[in-house]
CSV table of C-alpha atoms and ligand atoms in Angstrom, one decimal:
chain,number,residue,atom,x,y,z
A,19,UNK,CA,141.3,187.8,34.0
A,20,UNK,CA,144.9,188.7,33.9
A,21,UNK,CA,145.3,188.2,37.4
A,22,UNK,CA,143.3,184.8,37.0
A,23,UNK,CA,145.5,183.5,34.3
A,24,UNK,CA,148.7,184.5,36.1
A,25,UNK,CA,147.5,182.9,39.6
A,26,UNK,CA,146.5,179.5,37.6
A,27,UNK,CA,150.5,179.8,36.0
A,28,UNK,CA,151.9,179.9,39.4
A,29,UNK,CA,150.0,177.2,40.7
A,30,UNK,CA,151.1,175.0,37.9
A,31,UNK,CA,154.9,176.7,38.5
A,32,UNK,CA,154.9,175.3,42.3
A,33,UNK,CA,153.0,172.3,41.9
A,34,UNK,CA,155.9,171.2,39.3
A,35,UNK,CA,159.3,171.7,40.8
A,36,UNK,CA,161.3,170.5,37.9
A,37,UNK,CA,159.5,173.1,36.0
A,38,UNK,CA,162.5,176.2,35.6
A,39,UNK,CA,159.5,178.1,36.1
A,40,UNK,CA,158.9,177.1,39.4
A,41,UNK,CA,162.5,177.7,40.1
A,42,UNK,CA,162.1,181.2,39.2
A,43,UNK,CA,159.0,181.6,41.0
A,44,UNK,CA,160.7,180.0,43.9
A,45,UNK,CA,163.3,182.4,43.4
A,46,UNK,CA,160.8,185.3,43.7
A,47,UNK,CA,159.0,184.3,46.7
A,48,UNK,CA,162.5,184.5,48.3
A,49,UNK,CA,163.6,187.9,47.1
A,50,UNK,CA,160.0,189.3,47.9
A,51,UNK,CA,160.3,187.4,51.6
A,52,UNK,CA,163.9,189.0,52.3
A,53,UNK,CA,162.4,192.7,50.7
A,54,UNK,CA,159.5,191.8,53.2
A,55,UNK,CA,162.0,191.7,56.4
A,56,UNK,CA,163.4,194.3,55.6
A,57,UNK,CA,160.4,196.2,55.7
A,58,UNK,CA,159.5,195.0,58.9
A,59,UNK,CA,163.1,195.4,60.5
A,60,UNK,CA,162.6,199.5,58.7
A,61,UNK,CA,158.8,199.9,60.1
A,62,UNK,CA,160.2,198.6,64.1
A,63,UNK,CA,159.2,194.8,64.4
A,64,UNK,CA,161.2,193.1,66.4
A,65,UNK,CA,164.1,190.6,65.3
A,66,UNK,CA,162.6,187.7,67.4
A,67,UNK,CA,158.8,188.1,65.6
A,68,UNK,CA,160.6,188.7,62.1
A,69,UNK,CA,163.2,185.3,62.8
A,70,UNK,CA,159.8,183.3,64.6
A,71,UNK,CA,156.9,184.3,62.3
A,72,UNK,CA,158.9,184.9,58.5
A,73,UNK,CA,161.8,182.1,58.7
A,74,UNK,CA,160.8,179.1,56.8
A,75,UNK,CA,157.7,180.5,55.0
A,76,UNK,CA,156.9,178.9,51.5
A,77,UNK,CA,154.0,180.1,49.4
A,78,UNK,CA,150.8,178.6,49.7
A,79,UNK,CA,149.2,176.8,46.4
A,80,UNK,CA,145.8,177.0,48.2
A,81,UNK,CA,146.0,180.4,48.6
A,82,UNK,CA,147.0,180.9,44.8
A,83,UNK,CA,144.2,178.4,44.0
A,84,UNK,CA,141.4,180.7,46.0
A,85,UNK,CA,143.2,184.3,44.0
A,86,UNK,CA,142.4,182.2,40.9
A,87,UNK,CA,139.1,181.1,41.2
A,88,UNK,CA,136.6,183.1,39.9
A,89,UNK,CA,132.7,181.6,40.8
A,90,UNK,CA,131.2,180.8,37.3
A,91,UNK,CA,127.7,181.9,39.0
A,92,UNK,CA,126.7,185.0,40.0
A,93,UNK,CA,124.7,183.8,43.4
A,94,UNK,CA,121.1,185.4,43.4
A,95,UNK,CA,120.2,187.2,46.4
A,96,UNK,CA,118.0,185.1,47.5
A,97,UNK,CA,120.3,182.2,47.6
A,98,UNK,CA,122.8,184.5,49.2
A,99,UNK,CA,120.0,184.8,52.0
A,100,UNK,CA,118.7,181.6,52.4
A,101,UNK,CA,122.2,180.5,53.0
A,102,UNK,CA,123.0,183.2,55.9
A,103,UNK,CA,119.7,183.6,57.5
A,104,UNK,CA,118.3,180.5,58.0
A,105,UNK,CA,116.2,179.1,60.9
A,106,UNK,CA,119.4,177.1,62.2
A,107,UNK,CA,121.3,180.7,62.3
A,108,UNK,CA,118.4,182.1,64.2
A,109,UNK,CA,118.1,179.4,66.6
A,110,UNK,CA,121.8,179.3,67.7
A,111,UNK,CA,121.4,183.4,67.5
A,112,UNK,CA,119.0,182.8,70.4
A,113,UNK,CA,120.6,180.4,72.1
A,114,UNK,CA,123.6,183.1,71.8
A,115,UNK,CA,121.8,185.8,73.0
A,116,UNK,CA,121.0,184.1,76.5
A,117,UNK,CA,124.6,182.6,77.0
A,118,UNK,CA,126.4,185.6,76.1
A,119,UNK,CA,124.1,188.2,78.0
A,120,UNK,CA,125.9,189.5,80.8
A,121,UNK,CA,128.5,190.4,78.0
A,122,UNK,CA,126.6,191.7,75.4
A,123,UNK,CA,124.7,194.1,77.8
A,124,UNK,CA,128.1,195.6,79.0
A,125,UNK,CA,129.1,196.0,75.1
A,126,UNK,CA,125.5,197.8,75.1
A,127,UNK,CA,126.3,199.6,77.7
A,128,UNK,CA,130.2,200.6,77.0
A,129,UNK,CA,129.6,201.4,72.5
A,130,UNK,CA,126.4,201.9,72.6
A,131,UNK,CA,125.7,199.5,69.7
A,132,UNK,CA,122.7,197.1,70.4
A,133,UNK,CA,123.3,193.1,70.9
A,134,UNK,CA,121.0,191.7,68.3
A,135,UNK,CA,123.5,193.6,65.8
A,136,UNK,CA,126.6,191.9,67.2
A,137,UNK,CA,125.3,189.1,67.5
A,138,UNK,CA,124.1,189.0,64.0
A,139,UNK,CA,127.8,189.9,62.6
A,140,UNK,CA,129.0,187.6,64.9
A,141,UNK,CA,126.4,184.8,62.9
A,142,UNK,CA,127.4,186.2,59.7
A,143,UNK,CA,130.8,186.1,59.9
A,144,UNK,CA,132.1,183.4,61.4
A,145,UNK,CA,128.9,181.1,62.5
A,146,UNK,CA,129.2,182.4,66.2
A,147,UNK,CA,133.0,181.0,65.9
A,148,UNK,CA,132.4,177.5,64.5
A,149,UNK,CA,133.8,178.9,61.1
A,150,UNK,CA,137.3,181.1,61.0
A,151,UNK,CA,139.6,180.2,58.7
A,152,UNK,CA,142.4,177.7,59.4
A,153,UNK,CA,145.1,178.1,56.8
A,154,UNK,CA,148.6,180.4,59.1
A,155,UNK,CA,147.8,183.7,58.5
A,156,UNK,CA,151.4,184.7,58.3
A,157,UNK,CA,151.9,182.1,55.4
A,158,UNK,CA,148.8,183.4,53.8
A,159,UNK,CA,149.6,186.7,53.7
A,160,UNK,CA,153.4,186.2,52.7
A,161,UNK,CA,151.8,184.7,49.5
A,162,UNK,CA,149.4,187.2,48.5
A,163,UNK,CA,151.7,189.9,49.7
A,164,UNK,CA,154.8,188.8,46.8
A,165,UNK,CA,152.4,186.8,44.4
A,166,UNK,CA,148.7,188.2,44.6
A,167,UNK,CA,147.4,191.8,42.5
A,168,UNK,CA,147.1,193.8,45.8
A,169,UNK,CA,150.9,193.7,46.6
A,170,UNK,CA,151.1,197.1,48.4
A,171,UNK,CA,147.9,196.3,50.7
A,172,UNK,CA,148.9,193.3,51.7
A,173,UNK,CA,152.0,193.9,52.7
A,174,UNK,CA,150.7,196.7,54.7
A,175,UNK,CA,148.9,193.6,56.2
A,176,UNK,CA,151.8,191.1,56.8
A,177,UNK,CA,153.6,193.9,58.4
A,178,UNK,CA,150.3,194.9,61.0
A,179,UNK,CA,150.3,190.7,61.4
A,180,UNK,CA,154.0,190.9,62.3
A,181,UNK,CA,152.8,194.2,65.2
A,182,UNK,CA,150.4,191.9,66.5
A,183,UNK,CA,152.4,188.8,67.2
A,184,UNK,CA,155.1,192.0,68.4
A,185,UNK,CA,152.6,192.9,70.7
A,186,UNK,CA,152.1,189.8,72.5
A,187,UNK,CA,148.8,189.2,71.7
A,188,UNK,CA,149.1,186.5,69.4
A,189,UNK,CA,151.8,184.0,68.5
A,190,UNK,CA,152.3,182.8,65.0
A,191,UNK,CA,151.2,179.7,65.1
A,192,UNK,CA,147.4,181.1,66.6
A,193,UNK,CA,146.9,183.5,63.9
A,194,UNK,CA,145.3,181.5,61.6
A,195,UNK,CA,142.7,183.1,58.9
A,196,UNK,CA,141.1,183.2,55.4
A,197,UNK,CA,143.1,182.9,52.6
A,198,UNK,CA,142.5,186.5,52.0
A,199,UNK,CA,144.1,187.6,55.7
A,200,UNK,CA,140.8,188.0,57.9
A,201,UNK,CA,140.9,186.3,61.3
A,202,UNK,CA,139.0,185.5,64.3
A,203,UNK,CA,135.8,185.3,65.4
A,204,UNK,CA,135.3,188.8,63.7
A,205,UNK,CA,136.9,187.9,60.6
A,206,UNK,CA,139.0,191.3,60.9
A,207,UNK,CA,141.7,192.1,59.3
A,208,UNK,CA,145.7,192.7,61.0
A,209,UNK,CA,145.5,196.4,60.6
A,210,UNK,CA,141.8,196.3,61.5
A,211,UNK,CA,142.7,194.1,64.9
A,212,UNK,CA,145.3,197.1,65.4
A,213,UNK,CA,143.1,199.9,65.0
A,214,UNK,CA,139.4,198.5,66.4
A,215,UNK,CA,140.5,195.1,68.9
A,216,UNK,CA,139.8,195.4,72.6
A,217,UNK,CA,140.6,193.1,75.4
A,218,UNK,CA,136.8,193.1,77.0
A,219,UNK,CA,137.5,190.2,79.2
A,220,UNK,CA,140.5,192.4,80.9
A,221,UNK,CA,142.8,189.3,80.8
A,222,UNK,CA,145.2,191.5,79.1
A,223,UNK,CA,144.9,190.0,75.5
A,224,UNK,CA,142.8,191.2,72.7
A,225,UNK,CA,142.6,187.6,71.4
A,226,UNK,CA,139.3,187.4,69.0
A,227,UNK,CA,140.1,183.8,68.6
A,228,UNK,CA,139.7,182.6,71.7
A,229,UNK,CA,137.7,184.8,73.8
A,230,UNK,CA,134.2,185.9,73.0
A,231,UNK,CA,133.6,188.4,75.1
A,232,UNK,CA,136.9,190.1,73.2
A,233,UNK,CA,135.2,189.4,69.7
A,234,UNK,CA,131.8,190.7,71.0
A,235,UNK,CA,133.4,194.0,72.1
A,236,UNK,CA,135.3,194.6,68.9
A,237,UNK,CA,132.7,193.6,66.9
A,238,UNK,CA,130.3,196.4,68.9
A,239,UNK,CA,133.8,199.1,68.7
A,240,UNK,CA,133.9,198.4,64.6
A,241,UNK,CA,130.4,199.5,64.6
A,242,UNK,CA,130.9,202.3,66.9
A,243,UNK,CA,133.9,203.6,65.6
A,244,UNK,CA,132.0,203.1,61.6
A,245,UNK,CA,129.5,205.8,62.9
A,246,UNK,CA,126.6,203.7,65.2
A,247,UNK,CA,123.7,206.0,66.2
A,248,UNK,CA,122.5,204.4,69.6
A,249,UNK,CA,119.5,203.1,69.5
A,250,UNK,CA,118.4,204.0,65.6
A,251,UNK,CA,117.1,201.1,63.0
A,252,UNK,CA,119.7,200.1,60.3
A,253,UNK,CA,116.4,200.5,58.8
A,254,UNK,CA,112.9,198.7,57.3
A,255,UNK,CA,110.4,197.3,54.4
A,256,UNK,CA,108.5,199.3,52.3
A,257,UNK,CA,106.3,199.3,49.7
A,258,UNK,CA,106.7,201.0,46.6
A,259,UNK,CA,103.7,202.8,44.1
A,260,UNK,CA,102.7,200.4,41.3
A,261,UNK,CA,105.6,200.6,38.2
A,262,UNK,CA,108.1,202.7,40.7
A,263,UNK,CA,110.7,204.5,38.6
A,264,UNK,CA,112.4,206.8,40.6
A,265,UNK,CA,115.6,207.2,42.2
A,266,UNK,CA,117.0,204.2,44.2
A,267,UNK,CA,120.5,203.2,45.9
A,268,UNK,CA,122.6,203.4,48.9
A,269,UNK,CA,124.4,206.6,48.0
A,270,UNK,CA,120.9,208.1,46.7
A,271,UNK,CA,119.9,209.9,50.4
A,272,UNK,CA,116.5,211.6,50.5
A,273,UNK,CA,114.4,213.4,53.2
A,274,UNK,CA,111.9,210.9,54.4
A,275,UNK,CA,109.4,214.2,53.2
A,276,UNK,CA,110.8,213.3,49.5
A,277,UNK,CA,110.0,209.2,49.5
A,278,UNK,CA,106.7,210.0,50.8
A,279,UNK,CA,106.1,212.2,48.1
A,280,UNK,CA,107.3,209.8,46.1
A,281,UNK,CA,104.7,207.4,47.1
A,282,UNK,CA,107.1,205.1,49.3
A,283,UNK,CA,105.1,204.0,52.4
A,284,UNK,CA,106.2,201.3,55.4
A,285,UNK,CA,105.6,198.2,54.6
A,286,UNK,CA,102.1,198.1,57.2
A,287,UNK,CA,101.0,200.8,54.7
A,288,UNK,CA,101.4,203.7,57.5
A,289,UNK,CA,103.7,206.4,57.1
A,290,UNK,CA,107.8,206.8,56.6
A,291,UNK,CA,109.4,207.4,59.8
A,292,UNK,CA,113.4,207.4,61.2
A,293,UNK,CA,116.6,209.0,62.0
A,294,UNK,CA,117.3,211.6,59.2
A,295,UNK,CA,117.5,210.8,55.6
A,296,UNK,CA,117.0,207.4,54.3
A,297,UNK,CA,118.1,205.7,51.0
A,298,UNK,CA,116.2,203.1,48.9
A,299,UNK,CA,117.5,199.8,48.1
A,300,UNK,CA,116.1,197.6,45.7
A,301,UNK,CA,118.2,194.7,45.8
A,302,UNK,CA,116.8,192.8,43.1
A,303,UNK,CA,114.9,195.5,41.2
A,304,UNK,CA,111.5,197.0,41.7
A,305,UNK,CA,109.8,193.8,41.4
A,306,UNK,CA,111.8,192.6,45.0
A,307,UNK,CA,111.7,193.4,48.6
A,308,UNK,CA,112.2,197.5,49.0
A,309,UNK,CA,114.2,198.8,52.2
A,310,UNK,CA,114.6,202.1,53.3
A,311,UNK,CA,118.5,202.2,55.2
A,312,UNK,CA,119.7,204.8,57.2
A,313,UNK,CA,123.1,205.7,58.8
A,314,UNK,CA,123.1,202.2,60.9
A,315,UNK,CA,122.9,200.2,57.8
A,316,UNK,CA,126.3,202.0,56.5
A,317,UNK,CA,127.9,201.2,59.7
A,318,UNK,CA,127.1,197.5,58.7
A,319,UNK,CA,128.2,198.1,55.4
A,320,UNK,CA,131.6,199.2,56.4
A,321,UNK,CA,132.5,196.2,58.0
A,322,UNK,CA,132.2,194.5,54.6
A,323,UNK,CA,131.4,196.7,51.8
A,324,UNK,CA,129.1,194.8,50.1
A,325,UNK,CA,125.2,195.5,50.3
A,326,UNK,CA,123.8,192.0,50.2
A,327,UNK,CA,126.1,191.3,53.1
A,328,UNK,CA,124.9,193.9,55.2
A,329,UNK,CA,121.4,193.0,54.5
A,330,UNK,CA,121.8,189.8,55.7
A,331,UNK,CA,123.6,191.3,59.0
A,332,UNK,CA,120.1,193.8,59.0
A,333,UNK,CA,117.8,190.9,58.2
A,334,UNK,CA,119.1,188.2,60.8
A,335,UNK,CA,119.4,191.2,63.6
A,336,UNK,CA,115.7,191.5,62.9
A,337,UNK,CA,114.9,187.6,63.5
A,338,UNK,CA,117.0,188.1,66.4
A,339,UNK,CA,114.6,190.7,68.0
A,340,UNK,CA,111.5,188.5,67.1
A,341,UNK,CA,110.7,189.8,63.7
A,342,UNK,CA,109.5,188.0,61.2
A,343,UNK,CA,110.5,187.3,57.5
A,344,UNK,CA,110.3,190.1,55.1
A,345,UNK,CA,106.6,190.4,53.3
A,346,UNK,CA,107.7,190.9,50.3
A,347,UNK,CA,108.9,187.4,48.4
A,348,UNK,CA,112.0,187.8,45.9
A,349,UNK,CA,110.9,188.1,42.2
A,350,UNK,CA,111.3,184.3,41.7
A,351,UNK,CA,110.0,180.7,41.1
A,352,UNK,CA,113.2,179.1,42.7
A,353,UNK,CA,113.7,179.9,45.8
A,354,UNK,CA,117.2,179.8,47.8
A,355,UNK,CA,118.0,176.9,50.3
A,356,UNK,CA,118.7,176.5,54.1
A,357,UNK,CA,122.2,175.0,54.8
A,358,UNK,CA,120.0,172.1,56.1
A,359,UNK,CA,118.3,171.8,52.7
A,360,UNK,CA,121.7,172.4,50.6
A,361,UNK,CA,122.8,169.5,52.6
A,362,UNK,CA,119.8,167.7,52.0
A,363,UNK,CA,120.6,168.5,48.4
A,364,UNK,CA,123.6,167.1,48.4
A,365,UNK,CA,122.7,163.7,50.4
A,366,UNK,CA,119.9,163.2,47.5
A,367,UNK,CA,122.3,163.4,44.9
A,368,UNK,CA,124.7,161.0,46.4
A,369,UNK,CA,121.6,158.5,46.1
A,370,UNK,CA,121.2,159.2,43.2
A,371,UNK,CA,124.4,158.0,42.5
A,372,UNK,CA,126.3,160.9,41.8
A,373,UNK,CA,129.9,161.6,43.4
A,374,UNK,CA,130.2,164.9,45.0
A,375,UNK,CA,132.8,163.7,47.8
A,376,UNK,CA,130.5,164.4,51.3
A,377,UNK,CA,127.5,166.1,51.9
A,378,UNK,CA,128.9,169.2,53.4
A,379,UNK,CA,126.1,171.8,52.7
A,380,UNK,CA,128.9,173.8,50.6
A,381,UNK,CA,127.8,174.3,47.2
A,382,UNK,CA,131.3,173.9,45.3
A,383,UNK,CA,131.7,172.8,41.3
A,384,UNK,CA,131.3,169.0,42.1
A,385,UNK,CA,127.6,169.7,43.4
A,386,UNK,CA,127.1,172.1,40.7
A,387,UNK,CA,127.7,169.9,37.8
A,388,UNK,CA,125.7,166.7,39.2
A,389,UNK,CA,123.2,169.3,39.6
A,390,UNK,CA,123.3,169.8,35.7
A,391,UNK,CA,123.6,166.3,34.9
A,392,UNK,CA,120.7,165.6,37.0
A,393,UNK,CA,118.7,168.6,35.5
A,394,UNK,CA,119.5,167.3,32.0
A,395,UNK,CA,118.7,163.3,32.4
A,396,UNK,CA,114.8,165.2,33.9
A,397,UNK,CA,114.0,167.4,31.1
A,398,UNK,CA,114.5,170.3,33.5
A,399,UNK,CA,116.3,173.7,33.0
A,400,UNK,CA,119.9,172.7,33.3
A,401,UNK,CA,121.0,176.2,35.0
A,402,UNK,CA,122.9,174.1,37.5
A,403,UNK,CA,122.2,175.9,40.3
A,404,UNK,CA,121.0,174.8,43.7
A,405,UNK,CA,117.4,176.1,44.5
A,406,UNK,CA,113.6,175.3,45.6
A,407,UNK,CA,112.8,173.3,42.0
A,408,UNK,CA,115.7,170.7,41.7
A,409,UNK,CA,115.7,169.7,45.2
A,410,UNK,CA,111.7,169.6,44.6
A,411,UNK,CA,112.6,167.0,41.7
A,412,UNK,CA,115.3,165.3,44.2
A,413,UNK,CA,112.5,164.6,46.9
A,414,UNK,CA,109.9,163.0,44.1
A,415,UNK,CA,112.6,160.9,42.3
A,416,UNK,CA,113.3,157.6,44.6
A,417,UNK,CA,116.4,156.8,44.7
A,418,UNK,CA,118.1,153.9,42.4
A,419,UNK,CA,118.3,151.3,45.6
A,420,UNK,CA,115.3,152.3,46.7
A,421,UNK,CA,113.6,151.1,43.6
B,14,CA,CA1,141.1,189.3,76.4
């Protein structure tokens, strides 16, 4: 919140110049820039990378904007999901699978990690490269580094940025990233591209921008090097006893002996099996979908630590190898969208007459609040969130020129 308020301050410092604020901010950014070379000069990058990459950098407002913004909703799982694993992401999964073979076989074969996985990450994280950031990375960073709450990591950051253009692999002006500093095809981060990057096309670059065989292979060397057991399941379904009660999370690890005794079976109804001990996740309660995850789902979890991430990474890996959709439906009435129905969504409202700007299939505050509106002038539940039911009441109203 402190953080929030401070972020919004800045924003309004650098977005009014005449403001002495903005002076002083501007005055800041400067000191923190030349602290910043410094640093880099102290830590061995090279004069040419710190005049080419760190000369002329300004903050970016953007990139204050995003510290700021805090999402008013918590997203539900299922809409989390629906979102990530959706038919289109299976489909051009597929379609990856059969260009990219050759490659993904040889990442197989060299980290021992198996393709539907990286392929899935590869989905998840960047939409098989359609999505990977565009704002300079360098820039970015710069601005979290001297204005942003996590000073000391990223300027640990800027500095592994600075090594990488040092190295030769990237020039400045090709790093470009999230807000936040992940880049590439991988999303990783600079000291992450340091540690975990390889060159698997052998053209001498590790460029996870514009190679895919290179973002494959690090992709399959993150999962390696976060403890991948070859050929073990990141894990699988099950059904719980009626009014369960007992011990659940990812850090909760039982013998598979223990959850059988505790009633937990597979999903099929036959009996627990897997690589060592297991935990249970119950991602939205007792009432949801149950998994049992083993080692492999941690490895997943690594690359992003947040469990709903990683289950979509487990869930669309599973599509991938010609499963189907979990059995167990999520403990609502409202179900999550496709990015093809979000932007269905969307195109309904604008009939409707509502202005959200374009029908981009990214749910932002503009879609959120004709959302409302909408829910309000129907007599329905004006949660303002984009689900099953309002689009539901979108496809049964005819639009105004319609009428
Ligand atoms: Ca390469």
């Amino acid at each position: 919140m402190k953080t929030s308020l401070r972020a919004r301050l800045l924003v309004a410092a650098i977005a009014t110049l005449s403001c002495s604020n903005a002076l002083g901010a501007a005055a800041d950014f400067a000191a923190c820039l030349a602290q910043l070379r410094a640093q880099a000069a102290g830590e061995g990058i090279s004069a040419r990378t710190r005049d080419s990459a760190l000369a002329a950098v300004e903050p970016d407002p953007s990139v204050i904007e995003a510290m700021a913004y805090q999402p008013e909703f918590r997203i539900p799982i299922w809409d989390y999901l629906a979102g990530l694993v959706d038919e289109q992401r299976i489909a051009d999964g597929r379609s990856r699978l059969r260009e990219w073979a050759p490659v993904l076989a040889a990442a197989e074969e060299k980290f021992g990690v198996d393709r539907h996985t990286i392929v899935a990450v590869w989905g998840v994280e960047s939409d098989y490269g359609r999505l990977m950031g565009t704002r300079p990375l360098v820039r970015s960073l710069a601005t979290v580094a001297c204005l942003g709450n996590r000073q000391r990591f990223f300027r640990a950051e800027l500095i592994a940025a600075l090594r990488i253009i040092d190295s030769g692999d990237f020039v400045p002006e090709a790093m470009v990233g999230s807000w936040a500093g992940a880049f590439g095809q991988t999303q990783f981060m600079p000291s992450t591209f340091l540690r975990i990057a390889v060159d698997f096309d052998a053209d001498g670059r590790r460029d996870i921008v514009g190679s895919v065989p290179d973002a494959l292979g690090s992709t399959a060397n993150y999962l390696k090097r976060a403890g991948w057991v070859t050929g073990a399941p990141w894990g699988y379904e099950v059904r719980l006893p009626a009014n369960y009660s007992g011990p659940s999370g990812r850090r909760d690890k039982q013998a598979l002996t223990q959850w059988s005794a505790l009633g937990v079976r597979r999903i099929d109804g036959s009996a627990l099996d897997g690589p060592g001990a297991a935990a249970l996740l119950l991602p939205a309660g007792a009432a949801g979908p149950a998994f049992l995850v083993f080692r492999n789902f941690d490895a997943i979890y690594a690359y992003n630590a947040a469990e709903s991430y990683a289950l979509a990474i487990a869930q669309l890996a599973d599509r991938l190898r010609g499963a189907g959709a979990w059995a167990t439906p999520w403990p609502t009435d409202d179900r999550g969208l496709s990015r093809a129905e979000r932007k269905e969504l969307q195109e309904r409202l604008i009939a409707q007459g509502y202005d959200i700007g374009t029908a981009d299939g990214m749910i932002g505050p503009k879609t959120r609040a004709a959302i409302q509106q909408f829910q309000n002038a129907r007599g329905l539940a004006a949660d303002a969130r984009a689900g099953g039911r309002v689009l539901d009441a979108l496809r049964a109203t005819p639009s105004p020129a319609a009428q």
